[in-house]
mmCIF file of C-alpha atoms in Angstrom:
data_model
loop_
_atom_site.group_PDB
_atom_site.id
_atom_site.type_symbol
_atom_site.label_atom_id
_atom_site.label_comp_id
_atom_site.label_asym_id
_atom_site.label_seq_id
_atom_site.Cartn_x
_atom_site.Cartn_y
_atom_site.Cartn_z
ATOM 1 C CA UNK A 100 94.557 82.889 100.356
ATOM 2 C CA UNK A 101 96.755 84.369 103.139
ATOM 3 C CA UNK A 102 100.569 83.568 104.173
ATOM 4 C CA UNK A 103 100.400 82.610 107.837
ATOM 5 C CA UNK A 104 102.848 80.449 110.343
ATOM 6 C CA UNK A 105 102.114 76.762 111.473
ATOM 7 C CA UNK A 106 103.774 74.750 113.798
ATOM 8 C CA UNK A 107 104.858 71.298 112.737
ATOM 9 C CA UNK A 108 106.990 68.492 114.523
ATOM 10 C CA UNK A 109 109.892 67.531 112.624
ATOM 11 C CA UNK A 110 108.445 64.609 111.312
ATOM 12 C CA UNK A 111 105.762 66.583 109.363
ATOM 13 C CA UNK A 112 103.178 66.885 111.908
ATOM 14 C CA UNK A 113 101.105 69.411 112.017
ATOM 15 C CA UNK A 114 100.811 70.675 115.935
ATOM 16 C CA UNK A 115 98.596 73.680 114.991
ATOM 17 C CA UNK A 116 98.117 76.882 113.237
ATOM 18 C CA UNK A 117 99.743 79.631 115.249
ATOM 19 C CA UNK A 118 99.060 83.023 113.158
ATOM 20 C CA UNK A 119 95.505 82.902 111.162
ATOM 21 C CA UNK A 120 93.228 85.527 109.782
ATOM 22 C CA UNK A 121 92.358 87.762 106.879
ATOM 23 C CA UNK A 122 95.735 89.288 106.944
ATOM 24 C CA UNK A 123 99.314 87.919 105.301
ATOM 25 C CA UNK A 124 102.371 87.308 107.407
ATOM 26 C CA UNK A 125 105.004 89.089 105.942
ATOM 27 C CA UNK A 126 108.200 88.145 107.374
ATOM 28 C CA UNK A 127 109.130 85.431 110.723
ATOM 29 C CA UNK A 128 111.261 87.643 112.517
ATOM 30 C CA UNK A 129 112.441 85.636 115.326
ATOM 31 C CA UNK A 130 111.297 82.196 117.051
ATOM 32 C CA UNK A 131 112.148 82.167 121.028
ATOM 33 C CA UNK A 132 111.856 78.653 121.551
ATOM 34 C CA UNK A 133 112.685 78.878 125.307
ATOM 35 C CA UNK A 134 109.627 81.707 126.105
ATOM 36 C CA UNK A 135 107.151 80.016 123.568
ATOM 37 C CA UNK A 136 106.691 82.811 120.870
ATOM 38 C CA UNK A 137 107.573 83.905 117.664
ATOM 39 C CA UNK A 138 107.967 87.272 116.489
ATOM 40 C CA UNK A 139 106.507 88.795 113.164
ATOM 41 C CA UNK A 140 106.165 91.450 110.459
ATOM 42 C CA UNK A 141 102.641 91.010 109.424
ATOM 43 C CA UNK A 142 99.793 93.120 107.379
ATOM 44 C CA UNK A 143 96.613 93.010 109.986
ATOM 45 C CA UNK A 144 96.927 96.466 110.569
ATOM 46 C CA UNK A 145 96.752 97.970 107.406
ATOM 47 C CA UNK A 146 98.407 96.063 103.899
ATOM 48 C CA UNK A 147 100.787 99.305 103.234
ATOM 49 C CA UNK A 148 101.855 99.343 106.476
ATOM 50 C CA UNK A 149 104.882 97.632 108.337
ATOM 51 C CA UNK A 150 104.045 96.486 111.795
ATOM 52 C CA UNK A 151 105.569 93.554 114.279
ATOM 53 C CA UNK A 152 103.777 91.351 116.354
ATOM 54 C CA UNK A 153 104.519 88.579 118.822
ATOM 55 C CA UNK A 154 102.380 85.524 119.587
ATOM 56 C CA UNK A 155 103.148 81.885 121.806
ATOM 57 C CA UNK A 156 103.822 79.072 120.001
ATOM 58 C CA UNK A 157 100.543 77.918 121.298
ATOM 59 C CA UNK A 158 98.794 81.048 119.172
ATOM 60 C CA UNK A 159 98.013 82.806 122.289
ATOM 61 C CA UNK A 160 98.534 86.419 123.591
ATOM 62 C CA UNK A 161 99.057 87.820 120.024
ATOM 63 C CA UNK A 162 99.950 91.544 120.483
ATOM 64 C CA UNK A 163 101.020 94.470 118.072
ATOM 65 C CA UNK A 164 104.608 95.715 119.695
ATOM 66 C CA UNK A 165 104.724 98.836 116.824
ATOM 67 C CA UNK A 166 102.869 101.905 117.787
ATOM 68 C CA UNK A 167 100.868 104.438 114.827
ATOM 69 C CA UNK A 168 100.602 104.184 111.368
ATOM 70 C CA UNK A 169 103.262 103.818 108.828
ATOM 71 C CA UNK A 170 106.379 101.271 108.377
ATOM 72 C CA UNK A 171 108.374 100.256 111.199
ATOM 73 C CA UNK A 172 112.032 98.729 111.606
ATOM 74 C CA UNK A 173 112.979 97.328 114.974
ATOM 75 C CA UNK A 174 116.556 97.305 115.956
ATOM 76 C CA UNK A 175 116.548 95.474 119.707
ATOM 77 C CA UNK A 176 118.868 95.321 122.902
ATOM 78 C CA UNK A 177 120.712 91.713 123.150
ATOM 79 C CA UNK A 178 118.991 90.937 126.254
ATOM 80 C CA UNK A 179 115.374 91.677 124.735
ATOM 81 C CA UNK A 180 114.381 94.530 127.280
ATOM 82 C CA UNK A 181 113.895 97.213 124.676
ATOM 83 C CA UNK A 182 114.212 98.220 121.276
ATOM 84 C CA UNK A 183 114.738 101.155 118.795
ATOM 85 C CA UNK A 184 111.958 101.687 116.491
ATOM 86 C CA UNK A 185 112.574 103.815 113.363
ATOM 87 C CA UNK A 186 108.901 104.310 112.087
ATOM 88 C CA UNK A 187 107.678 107.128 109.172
ATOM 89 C CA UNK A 188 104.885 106.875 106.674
ATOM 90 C CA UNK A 189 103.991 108.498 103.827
ATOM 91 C CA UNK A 190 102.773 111.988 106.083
ATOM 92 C CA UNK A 191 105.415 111.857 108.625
ATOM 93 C CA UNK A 192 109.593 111.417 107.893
ATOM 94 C CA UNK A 193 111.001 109.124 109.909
ATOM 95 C CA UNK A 194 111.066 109.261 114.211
ATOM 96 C CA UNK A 195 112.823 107.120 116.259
ATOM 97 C CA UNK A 196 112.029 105.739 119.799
ATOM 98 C CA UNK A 197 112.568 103.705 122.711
ATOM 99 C CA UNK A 198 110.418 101.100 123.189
ATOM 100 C CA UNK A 199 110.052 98.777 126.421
ATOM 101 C CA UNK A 200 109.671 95.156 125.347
ATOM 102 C CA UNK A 201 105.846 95.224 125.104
ATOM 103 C CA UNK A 202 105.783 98.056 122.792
ATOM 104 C CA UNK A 203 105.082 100.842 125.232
ATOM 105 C CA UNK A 204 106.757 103.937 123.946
ATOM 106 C CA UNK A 205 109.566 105.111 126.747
ATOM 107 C CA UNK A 206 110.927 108.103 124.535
ATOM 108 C CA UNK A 207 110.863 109.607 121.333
ATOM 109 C CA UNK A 208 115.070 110.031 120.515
ATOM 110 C CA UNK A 209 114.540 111.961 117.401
ATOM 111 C CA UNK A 210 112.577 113.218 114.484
ATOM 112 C CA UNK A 211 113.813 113.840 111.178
ATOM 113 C CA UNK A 212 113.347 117.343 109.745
ATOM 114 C CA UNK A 213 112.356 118.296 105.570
ATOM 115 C CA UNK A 214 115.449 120.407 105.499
ATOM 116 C CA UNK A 215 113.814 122.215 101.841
ATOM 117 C CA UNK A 216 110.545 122.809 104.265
ATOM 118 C CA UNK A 217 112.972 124.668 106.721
ATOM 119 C CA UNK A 218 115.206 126.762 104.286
ATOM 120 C CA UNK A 219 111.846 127.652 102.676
ATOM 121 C CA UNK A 220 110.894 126.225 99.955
ATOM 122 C CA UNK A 221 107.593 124.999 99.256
ATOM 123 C CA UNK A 222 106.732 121.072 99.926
ATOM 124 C CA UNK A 223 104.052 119.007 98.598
ATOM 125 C CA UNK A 224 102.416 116.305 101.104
ATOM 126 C CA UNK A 225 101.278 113.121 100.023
ATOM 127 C CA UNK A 226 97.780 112.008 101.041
ATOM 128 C CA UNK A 227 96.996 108.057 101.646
ATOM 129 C CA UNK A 228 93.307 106.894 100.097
ATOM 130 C CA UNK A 229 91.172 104.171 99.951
ATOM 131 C CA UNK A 230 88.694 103.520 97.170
ATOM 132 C CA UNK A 231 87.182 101.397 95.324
ATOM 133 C CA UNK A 232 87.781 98.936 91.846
ATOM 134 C CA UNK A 233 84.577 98.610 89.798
ATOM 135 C CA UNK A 234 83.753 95.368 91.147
ATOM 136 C CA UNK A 235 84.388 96.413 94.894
ATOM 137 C CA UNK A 236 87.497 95.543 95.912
ATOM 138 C CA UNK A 237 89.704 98.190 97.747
ATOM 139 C CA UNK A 238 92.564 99.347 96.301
ATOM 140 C CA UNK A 239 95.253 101.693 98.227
ATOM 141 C CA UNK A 240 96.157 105.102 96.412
ATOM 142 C CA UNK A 241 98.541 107.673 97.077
ATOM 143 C CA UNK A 242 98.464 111.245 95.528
ATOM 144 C CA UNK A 243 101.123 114.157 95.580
ATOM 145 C CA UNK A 244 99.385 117.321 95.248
ATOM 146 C CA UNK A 245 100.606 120.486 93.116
ATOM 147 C CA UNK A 246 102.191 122.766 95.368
ATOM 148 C CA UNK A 247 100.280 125.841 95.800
ATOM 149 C CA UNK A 248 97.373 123.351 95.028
ATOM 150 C CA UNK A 249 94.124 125.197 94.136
ATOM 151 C CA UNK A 250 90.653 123.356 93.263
ATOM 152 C CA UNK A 251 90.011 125.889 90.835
ATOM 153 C CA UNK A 252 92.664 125.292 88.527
ATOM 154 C CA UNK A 253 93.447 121.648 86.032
ATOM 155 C CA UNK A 254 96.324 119.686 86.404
ATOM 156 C CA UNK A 255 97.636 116.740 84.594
ATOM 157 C CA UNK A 256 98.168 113.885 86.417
ATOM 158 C CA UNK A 257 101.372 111.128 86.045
ATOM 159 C CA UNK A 258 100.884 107.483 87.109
ATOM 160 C CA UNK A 259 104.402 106.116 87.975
ATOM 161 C CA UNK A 260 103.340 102.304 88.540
ATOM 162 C CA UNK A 261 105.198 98.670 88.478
ATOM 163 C CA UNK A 262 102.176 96.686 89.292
ATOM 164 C CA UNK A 263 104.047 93.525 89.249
ATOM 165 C CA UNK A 264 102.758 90.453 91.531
ATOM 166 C CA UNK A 265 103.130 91.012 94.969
ATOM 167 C CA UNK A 266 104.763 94.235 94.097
ATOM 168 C CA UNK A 267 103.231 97.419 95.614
ATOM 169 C CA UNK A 268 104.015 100.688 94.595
ATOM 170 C CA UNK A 269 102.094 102.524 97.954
ATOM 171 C CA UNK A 270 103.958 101.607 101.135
ATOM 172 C CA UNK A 271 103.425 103.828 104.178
ATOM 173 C CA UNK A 272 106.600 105.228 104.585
ATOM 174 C CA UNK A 273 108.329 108.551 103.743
ATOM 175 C CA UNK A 274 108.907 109.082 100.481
ATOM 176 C CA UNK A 275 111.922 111.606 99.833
ATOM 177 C CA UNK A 276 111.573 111.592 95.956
ATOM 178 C CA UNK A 277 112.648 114.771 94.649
ATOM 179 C CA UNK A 278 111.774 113.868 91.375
ATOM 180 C CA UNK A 279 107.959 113.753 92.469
ATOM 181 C CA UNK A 280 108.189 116.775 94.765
ATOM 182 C CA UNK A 281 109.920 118.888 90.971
ATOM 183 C CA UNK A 282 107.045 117.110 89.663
ATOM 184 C CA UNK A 283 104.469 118.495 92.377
ATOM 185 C CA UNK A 284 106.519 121.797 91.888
ATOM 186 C CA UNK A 285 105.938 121.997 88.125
ATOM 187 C CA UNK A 286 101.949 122.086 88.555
ATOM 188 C CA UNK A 287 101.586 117.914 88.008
ATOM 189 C CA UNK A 288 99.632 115.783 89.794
ATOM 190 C CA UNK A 289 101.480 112.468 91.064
ATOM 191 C CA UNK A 290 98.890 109.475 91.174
ATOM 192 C CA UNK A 291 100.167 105.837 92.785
ATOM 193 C CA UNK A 292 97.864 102.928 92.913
ATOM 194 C CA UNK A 293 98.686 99.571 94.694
ATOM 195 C CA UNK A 294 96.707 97.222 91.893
ATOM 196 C CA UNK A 295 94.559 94.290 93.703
ATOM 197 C CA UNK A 296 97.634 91.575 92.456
ATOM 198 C CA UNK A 297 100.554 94.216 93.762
ATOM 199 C CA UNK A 298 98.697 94.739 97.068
ATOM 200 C CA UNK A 299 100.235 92.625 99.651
ATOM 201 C CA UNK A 300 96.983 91.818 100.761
ATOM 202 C CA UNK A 301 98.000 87.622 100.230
ATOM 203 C CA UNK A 302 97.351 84.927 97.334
ATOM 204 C CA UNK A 303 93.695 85.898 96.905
ATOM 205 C CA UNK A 304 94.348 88.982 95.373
ATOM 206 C CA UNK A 305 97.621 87.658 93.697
ATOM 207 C CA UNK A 306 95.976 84.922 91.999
ATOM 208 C CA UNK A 307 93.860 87.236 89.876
ATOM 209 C CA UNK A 308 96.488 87.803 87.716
ATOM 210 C CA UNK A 309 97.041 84.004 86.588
ATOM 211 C CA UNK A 310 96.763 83.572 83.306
ATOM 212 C CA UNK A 311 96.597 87.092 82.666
ATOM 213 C CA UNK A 312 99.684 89.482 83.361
ATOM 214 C CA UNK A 313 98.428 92.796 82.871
ATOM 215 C CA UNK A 314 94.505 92.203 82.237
ATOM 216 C CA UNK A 315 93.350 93.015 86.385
ATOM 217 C CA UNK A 316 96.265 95.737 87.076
ATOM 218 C CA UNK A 317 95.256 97.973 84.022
ATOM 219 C CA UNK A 318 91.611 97.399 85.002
ATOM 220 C CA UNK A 319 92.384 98.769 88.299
ATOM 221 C CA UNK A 320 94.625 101.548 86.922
ATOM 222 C CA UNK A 321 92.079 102.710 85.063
ATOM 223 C CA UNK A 322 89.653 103.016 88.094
ATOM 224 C CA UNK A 323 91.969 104.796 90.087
ATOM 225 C CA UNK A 324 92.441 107.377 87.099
ATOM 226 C CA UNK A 325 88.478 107.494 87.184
ATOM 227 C CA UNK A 326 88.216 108.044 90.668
ATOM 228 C CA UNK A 327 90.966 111.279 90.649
ATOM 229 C CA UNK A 328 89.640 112.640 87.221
ATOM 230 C CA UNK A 329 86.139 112.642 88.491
ATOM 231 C CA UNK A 330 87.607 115.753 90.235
ATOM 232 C CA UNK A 331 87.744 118.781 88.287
ATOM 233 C CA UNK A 332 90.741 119.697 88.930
ATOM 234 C CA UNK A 333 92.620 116.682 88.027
ATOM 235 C CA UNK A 334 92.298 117.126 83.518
ATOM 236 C CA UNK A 335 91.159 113.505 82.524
ATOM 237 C CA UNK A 336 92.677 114.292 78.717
ATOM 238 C CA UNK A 337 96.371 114.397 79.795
ATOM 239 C CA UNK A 338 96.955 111.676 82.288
ATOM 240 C CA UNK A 339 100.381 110.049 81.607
ATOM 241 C CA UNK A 340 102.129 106.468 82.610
ATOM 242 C CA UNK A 341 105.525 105.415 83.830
ATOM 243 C CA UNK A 342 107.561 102.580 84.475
ATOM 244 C CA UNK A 343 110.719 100.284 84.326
ATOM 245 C CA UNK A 344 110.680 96.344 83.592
ATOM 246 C CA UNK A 345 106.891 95.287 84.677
ATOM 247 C CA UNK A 346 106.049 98.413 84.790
ATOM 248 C CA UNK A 347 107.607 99.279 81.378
ATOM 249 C CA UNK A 348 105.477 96.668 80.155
ATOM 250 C CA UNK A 349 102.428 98.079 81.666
ATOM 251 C CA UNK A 350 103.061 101.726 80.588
ATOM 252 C CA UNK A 351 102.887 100.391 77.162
ATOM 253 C CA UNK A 352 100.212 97.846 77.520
ATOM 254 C CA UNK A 353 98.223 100.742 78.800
ATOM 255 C CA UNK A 354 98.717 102.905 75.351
ATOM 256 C CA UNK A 355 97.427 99.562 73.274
ATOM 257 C CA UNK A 356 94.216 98.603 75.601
ATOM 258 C CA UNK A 357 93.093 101.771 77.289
ATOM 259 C CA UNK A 358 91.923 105.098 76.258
ATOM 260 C CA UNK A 359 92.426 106.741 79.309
ATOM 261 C CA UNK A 360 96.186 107.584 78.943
ATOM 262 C CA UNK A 361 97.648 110.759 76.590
ATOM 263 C CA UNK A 362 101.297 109.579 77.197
ATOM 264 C CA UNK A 363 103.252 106.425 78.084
ATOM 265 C CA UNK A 364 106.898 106.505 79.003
ATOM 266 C CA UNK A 365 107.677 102.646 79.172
ATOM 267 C CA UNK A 366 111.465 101.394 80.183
ATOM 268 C CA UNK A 367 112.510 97.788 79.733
ATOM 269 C CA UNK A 368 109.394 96.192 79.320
ATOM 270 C CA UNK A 369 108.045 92.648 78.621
ATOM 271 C CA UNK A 370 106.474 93.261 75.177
ATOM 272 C CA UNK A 371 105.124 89.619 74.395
ATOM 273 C CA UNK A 372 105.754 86.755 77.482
ATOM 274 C CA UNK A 373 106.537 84.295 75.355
ATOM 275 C CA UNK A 374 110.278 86.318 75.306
ATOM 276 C CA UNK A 375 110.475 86.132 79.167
ATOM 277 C CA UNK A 376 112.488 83.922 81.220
ATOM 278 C CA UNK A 377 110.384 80.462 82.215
ATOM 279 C CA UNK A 378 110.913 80.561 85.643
ATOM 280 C CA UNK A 379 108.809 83.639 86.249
ATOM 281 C CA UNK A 380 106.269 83.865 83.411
ATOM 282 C CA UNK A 381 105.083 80.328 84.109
ATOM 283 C CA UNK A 382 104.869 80.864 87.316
ATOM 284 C CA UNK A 383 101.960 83.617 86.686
ATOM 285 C CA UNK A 384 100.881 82.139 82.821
ATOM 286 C CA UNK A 385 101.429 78.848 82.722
ATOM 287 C CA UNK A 386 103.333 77.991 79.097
ATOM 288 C CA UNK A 387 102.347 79.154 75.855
ATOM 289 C CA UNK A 388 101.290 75.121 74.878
ATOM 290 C CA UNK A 389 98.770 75.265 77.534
ATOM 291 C CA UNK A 390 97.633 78.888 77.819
ATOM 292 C CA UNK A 391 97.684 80.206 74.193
ATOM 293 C CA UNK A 392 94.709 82.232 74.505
ATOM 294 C CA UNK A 393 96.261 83.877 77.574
ATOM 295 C CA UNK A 394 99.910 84.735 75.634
ATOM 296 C CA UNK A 395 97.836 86.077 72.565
ATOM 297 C CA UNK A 396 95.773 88.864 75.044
ATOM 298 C CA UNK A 397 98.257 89.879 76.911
ATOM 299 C CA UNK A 398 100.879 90.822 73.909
ATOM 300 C CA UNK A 399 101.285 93.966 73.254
ATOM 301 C CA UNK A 400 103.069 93.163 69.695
ATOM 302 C CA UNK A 401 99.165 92.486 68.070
ATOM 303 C CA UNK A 402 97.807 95.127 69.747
ATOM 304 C CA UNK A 403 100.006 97.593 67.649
ATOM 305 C CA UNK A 404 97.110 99.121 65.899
ATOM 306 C CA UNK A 405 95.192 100.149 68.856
ATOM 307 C CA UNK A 406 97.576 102.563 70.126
ATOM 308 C CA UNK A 407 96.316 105.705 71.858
ATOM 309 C CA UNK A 408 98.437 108.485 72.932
ATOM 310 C CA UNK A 409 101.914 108.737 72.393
ATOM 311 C CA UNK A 410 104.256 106.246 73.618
ATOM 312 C CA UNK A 411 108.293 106.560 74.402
ATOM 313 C CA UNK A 412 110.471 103.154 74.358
ATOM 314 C CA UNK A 413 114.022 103.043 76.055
ATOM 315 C CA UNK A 414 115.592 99.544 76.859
ATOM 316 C CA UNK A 415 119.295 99.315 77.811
ATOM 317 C CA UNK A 416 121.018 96.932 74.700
ATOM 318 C CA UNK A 417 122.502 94.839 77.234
ATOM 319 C CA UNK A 418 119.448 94.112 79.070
ATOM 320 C CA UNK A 419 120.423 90.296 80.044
ATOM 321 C CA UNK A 420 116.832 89.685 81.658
ATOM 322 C CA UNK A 421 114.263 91.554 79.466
ATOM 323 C CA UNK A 422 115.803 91.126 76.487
ATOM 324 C CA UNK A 423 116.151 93.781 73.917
ATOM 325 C CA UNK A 424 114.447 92.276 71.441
ATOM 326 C CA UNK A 425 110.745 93.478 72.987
ATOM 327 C CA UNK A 426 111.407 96.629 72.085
ATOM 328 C CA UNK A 427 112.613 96.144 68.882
ATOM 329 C CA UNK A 428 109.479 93.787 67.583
ATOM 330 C CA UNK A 429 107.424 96.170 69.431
ATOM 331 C CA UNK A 430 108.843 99.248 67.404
ATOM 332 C CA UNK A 431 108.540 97.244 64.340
ATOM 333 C CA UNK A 432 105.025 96.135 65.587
ATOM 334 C CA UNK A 433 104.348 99.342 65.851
ATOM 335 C CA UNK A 434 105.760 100.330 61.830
ATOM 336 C CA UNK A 435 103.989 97.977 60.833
ATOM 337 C CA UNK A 436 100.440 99.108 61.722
ATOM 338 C CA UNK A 437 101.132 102.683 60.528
ATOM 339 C CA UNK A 438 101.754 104.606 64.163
ATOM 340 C CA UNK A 439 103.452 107.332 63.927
ATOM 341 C CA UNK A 440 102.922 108.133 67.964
ATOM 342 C CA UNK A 441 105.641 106.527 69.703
#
């Protein structure tokens, strides 16, 4: 269920497991042959976070060389004595430092400023959550307060999501959006939710999604609106959903299976699978031969009558990878069963 490093021979044979645990190795950064150890961007400290590690060969000595929360990019000296390290995360813009080869912090170069904080204007902070799905399973949430926030007043809330496998929308670094901060300014609420499949918590909570694009991540969607709406300042009738390609898809798929959303804004999306490429929807559904039941559920074409809320389309006519045509049968799905909301 987790991505982690072995070493082999090079005629197949497995030597030994160097990296293991309940945590996904992200990326193999570098593999010093000469000193014995490998160097790598992993998730054990937290799955929205970006941190580097070093281990031996032998999986010995494993140590963390990134200091704090939040996402960190290492830039080092050819000789391997120290490194920059440009860290932020979703509190805190970006710093960098000095690091000594072992991690240890020798000076902090430089901190970026919020140059709108400093000519005055008001800023909204993000917040970093963990809670719960209805069957347990943590998910990762960030929210973007109103400016000027105040618990006694309702605002709506807007869910900008992908929630494509292996695709998170949280990551723990600083997010310079102005788009969400006009938002924040405007009195709305802005609501991100790393779905279990769109975690980067490994193929455990990938895998849920097989067979099912869209079934798990709007279950968990809906949770995380359920969670900020039991608040009473967060106004449970006018939640709205965004997104582009899988997230298009989900915006709309959210309209036709949920009740929870007033308004769906859905660009590009994958209306029915079966008019995706093969190399990607089988990968996730299988074929349409030998998953039919699995196609039918997760189109949003017969689902056309159950639409709640209003829902926008847009989709670029030269769209050479989700074709145009979902929108089209969609719209005409949508004719067809009398809705006059989108």
């Amino acid at each position: 269920g987790y991505n982690h490093v072995y070493h082999y021979e090079s005629d197949g044979t497995l030597v030994r497991p160097v990296t293991a645990g309940e945590w996904t190795v992200r990326r193999l950064m570098e593999v010093d042959e000469e000193a014995g150890t490998l160097m790598f961007a992993s998730t054990q400290d937290g799955a929205t976070d970006s941190n580097v590690y070093r281990v031996g060969l032998d999986g010995a000595g494993l140590a963390r060389l990134t200091q704090g929360r939040g996402s960190h990019s290492l830039s080092w000296r050819p000789d391997g004595a120290y490194f920059l390290d440009r860290v932020s995360s979703l509190e805190s813009p970006e710093e960098v430092r000095l690091c000594a080869a072992d991690g240890t912090v020798v000076k902090v170069l430089d901190t970026a400023t919020i140059p709108a904080e400093e000519a005055g204007w008001p800023v909204a902070r993000w917040e970093v959550h963990e809670i719960a799905a209805r069957d347990g399973t943590p998910l990762d949430v960030a929210l973007l307060k109103p400016v000027g926030f105040d618990p006694a007043k309702t605002y709506p809330v807007w869910l900008p999501t992908y929630s494509g496998p292996d695709a998170p929308s949280v990551r723990n670094r600083w997010n310079s959006s102005t788009w969400y901060q006009f938002l924040a300014q405007q009195g709305v609420i802005v609501l991100q939710v790393n779905v279990r499949t769109a975690s980067n918590k490994g193929m455990w909570a990938i895998g849920q999604c097989y067979k099912r694009l869209g079934v798990p991540e709007l279950a968990d969607l809906e949770d995380a609106v359920d969670w900020l709406t039991a608040n009473p300042w967060a106004d449970a009738e006018r939640v709205g959903i965004t997104g582009y390609s899988y997230g298009g898809f989900m915006s709309a798929y959210a309209l036709l299976n949920s009740e929870k959303f007033a308004l769906g804004v859905a660009g590009g999306g994958v209306y029915d699978w079966a008019m995706y490429d093969t190399i990607y929807t089988e990968r996730y559904m299988s074929t349409p031969q030998l998953n039919p039941e699995g196609y039918a559920g997760t189109s949003c074409l017969n689902k056309a009558e159950n639409l709640h809320g209003f829902l926008h389309m847009y989709h670029g006519v030269m769209d050479d990878n989700v074709h145009f045509q979902n929108m089209i049968q969609l719209g005409y799905a949508l004719q067809k069963a009398g809705q006059q909301d989108w």
